[in-house]
Coordinates of C-alpha atoms in Angstrom, one line a residue:
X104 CA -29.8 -39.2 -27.6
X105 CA -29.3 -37.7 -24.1
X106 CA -31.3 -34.4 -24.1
X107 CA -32.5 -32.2 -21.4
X108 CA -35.7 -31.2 -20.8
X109 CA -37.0 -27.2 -21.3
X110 CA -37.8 -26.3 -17.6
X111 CA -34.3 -27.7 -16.5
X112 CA -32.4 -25.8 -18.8
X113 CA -34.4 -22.6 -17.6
X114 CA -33.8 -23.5 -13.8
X115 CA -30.0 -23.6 -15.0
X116 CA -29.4 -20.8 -16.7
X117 CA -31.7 -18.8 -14.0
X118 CA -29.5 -20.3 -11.5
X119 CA -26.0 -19.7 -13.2
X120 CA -27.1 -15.9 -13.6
X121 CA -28.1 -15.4 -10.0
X122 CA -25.2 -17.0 -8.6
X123 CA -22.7 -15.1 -10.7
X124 CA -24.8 -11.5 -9.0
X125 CA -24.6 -13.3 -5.7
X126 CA -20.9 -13.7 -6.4
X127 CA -20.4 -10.0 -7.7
X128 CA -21.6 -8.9 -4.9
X129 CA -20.2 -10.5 -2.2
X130 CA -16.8 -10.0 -3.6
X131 CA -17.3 -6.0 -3.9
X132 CA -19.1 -6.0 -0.8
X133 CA -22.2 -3.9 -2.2
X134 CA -23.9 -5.6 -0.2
X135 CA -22.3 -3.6 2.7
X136 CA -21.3 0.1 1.1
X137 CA -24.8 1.6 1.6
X138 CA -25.2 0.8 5.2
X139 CA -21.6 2.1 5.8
X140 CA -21.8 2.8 9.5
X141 CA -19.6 6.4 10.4
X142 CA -16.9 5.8 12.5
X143 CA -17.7 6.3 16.0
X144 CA -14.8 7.1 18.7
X145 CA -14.4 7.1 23.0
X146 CA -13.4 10.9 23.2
X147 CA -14.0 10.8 27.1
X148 CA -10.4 9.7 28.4
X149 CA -8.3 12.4 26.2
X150 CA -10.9 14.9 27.0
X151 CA -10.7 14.1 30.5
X152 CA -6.3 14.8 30.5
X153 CA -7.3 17.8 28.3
X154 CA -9.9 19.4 30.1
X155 CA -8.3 18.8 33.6
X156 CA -5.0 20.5 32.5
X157 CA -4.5 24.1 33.5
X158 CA -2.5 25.3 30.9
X159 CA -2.7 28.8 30.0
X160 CA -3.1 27.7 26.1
X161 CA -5.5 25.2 25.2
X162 CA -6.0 24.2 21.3
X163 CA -8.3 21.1 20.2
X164 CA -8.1 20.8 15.9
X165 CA -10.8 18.0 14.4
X166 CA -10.3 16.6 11.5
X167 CA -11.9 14.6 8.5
X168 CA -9.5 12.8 6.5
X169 CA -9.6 10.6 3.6
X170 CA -6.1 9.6 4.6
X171 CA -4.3 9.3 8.0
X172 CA -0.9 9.7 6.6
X173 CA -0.1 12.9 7.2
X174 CA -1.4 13.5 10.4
X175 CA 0.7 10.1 11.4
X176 CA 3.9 11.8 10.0
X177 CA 3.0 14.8 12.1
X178 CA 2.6 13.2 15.1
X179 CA 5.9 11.1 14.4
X180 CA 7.7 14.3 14.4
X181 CA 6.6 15.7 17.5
X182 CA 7.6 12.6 19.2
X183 CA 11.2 13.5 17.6
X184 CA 10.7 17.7 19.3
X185 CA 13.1 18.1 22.4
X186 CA 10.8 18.9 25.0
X187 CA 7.3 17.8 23.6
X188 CA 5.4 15.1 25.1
X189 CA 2.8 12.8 24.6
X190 CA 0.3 12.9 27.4
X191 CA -2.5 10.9 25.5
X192 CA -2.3 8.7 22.5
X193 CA -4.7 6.1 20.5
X194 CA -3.9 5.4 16.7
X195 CA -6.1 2.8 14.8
X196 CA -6.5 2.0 11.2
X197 CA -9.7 4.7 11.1
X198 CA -8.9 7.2 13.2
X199 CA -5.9 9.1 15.7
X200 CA -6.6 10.8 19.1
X201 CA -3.7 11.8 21.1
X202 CA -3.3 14.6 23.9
X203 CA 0.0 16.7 23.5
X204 CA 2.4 19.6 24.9
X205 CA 4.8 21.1 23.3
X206 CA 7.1 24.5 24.5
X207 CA 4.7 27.6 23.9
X208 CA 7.5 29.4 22.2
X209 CA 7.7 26.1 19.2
X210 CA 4.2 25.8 19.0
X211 CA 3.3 28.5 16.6
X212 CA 5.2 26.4 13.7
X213 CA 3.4 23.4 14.7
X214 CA 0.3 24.6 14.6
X215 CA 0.9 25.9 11.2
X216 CA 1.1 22.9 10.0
X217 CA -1.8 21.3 11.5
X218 CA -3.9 24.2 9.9
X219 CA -2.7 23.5 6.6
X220 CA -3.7 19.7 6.8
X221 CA -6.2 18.7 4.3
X222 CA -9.6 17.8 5.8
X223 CA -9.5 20.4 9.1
X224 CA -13.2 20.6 10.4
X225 CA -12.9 22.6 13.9
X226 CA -10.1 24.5 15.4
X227 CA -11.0 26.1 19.1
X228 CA -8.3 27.5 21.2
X229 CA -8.6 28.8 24.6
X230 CA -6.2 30.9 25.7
X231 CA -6.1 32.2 29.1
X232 CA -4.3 35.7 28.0
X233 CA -0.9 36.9 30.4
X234 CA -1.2 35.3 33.6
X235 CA 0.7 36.7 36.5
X236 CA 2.6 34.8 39.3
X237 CA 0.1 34.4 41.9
X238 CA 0.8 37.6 44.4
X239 CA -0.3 35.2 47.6
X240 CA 1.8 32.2 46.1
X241 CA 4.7 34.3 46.3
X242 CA 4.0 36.1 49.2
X243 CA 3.1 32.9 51.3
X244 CA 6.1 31.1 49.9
X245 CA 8.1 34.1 51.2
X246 CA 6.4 34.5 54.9
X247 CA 7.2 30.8 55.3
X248 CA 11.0 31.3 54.2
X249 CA 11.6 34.3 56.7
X250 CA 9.6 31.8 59.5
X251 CA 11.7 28.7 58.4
X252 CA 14.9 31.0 59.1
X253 CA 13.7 32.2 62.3
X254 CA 12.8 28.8 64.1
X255 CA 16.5 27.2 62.2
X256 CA 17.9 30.8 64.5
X257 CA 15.8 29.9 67.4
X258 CA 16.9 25.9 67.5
X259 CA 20.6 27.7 67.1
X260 CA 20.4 29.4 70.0
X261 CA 18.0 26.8 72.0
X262 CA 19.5 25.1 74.8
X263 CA 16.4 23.4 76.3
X264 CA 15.5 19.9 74.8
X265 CA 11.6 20.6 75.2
X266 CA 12.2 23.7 73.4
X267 CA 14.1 22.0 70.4
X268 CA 11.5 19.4 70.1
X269 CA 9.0 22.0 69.9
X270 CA 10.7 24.2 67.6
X271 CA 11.7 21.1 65.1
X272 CA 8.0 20.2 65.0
X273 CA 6.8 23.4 63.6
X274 CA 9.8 23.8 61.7
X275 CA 8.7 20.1 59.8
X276 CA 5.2 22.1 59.3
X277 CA 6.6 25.3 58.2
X278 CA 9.1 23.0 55.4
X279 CA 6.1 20.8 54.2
X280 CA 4.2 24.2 53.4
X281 CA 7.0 25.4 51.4
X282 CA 7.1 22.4 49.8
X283 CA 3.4 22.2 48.4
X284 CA 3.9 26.5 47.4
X285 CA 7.2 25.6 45.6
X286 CA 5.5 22.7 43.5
X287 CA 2.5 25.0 42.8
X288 CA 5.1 27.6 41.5
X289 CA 6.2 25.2 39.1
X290 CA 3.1 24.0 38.3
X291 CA 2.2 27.9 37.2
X292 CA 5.7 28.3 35.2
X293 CA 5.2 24.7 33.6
X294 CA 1.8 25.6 32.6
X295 CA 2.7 28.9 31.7
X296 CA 5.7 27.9 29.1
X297 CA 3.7 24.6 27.6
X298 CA 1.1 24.7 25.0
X299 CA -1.4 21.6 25.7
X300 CA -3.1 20.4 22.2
X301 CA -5.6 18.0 21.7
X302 CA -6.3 16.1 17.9
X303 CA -9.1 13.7 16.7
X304 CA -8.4 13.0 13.4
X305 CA -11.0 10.3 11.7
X306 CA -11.2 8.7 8.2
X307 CA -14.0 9.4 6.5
X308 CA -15.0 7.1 3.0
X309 CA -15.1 9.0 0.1
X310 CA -18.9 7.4 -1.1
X311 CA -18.2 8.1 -4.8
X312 CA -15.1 6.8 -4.9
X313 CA -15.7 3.5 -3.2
X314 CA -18.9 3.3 -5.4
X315 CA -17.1 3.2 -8.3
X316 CA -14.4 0.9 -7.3
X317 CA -17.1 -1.6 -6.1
X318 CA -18.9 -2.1 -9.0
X319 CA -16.0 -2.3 -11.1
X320 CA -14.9 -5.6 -8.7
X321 CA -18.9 -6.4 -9.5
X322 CA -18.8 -6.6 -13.2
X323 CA -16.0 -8.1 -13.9
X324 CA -16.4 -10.7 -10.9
X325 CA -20.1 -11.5 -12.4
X326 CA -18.8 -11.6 -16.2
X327 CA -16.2 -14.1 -15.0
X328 CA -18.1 -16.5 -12.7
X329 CA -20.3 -16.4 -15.5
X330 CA -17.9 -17.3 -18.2
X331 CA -16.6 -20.1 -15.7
X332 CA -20.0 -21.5 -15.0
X333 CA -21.3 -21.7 -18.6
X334 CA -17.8 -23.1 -19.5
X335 CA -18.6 -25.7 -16.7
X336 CA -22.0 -26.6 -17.7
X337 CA -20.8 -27.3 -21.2
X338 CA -18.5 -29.6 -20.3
X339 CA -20.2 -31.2 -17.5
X340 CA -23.2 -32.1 -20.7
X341 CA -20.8 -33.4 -22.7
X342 CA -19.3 -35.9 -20.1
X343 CA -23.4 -36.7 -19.3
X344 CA -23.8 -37.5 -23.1
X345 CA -20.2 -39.4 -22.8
X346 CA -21.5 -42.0 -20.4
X347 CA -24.9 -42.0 -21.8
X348 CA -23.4 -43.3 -24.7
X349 CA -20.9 -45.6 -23.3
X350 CA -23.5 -46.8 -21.0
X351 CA -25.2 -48.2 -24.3
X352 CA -21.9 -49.4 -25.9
X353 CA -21.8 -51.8 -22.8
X354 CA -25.6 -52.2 -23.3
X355 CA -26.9 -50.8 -20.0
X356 CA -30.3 -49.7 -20.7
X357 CA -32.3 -46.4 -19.3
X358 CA -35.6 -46.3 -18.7
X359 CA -36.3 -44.0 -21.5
X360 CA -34.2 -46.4 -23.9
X361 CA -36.2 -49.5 -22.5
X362 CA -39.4 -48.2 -22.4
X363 CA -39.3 -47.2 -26.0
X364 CA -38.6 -50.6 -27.5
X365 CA -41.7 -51.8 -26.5
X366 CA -43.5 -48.9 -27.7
X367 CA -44.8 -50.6 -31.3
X368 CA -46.4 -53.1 -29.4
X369 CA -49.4 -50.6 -28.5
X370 CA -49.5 -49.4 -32.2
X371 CA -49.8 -52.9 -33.9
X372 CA -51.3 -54.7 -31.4
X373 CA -48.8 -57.1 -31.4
X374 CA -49.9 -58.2 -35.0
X375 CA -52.4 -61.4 -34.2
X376 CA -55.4 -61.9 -35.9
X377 CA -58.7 -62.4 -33.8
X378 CA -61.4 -65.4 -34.9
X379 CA -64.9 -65.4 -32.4
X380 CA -67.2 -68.1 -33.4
X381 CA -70.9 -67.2 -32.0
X382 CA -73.2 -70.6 -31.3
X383 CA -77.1 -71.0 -30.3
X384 CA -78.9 -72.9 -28.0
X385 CA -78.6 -76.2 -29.4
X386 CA -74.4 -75.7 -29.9
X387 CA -75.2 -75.0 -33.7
X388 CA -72.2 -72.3 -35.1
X389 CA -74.1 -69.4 -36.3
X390 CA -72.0 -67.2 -37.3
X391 CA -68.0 -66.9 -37.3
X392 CA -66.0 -62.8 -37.5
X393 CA -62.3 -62.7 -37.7
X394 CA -60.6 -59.2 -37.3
X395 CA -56.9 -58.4 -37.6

């Protein structure tokens, strides 16, 4: 009969148990969750377009979700807002940074909402209070005005080439001055009327939860490899025993088999009696034992 010896069937069942864990945890990834590495983000480009504004309202919110949903839907509606714009945006599975401005006189409602999001962790606003038109702005964009009216007057009235040359050359200096004043007026009225915000948003891993959930996936994925490999060990013996005895239907022999048929021959001593026959000098018989 085909049998298997006590030490293998310890290294098998030792084996089928510590693969079945190995498996369990794999699959669950346990072997990952406790060295679960927080989520680590480049801050420095949207803090550089945030920073470097000059808006007279500056809000930064930080937050720690357990779900990016709502701050996704958020941000999809803002790019929906007439008039709000995106100066700044990266969005990946784990966490949201973007860099925004909205109208100062809409942003009150928005920022309503982004207080009432779960998982808010920091909120600084800087606010630069009532800011008055620059007095020199206007005043220097005025003087130049009055001077670009004059020299247009003087040209008008010019009848010297040389004159009209020179006159048109200061006159180009005088326009490129108002130019740069008007654009730093606007500058001051754009910053004055837009709210600049700035959102990190990160998704942090709820340890208990994700505990649970893994060894959940570990039981049951080391109860069932373990059903499957005891299933497939049974079977695989019987198919062993199969061919062990068809192998002696056809009268193949083992070694086990073929070694024990000769086995009696060491008990009986291949059942032959023994005569010795003991002579003296002179070839006489002196005496004569027989043993079986």
């Amino acid at each position: 009969m085909f049998r298997i010896r006590k030490e293998m069937k310890l290294v098998l069942v030792v084996f089928t148990i510590l693969f079945s864990i190995y498996l369990g945890v794999k699959r669950s990834n346990l072997d990952k969750i406790f060295i679960q590495a927080d989520v680590e983000i480049d801050l420095s480009a949207a803090k550089d377009t945030f920073e470097n504004s000059f808006n007279n309202n500056k809000i930064y919110f930080e937050y720690q979700v357990e779900d990016l949903t709502e701050i996704n839907s958020l941000l999809s509606e803002l790019n929906k807002t007439e008039n709000a714009s995106i100066l700044y945006s990266e969005i990946k599975g784990n966490y949201s940074l973007t860099v925004f401005e909205v109208p100062a006189e809409t942003s009150g409602e928005l920022l309503s909402k982004l207080r009432n999001v779960v998982g808010i962790s920091n909120e600084n606003i800087q606010r630069a209070g009532l800011v008055m038109e620059s007095t020199d702005l206007k005043e220097n964009l005025n003087n130049n005005q009055i001077a670009k009216k004059r020299i247009q007057n003087l040209i008008n009235n010019s009848v010297s080439p040389d004159r009209i040359i020179r006159f048109r050359s200061q006159l180009d200096v005088i326009q490129a001055k108002i130019d740069s004043l008007s654009i730093q007026k606007d500058i001051q009225k754009h910053n004055a009327e837009f709210d600049i915000i700035m959102l990190s948003a990160i998704k942090s891993i709820n340890g208990n939860a994700v505990l649970r959930s893994s060894m959940s996936i570990f039981i049951l994925t080391m109860i069932a490899s373990l059903t499957l490999l005891v299933i497939g060990l049974i079977i695989s013996y019987y198919i062993f025993v199969l061919m062990y005895k068809l192998m002696l239907v056809l009268g193949i022999k083992t070694s086990r088999g073929s070694s024990s048929n000769y086995s009696y021959n060491y008990n009986k001593g291949y059942g032959r009696r023994t005569k010795r026959i003991y002579k003296d000098k002179d070839g006489k018989v002196t005496k004569i034992e027989e043993k079986e």
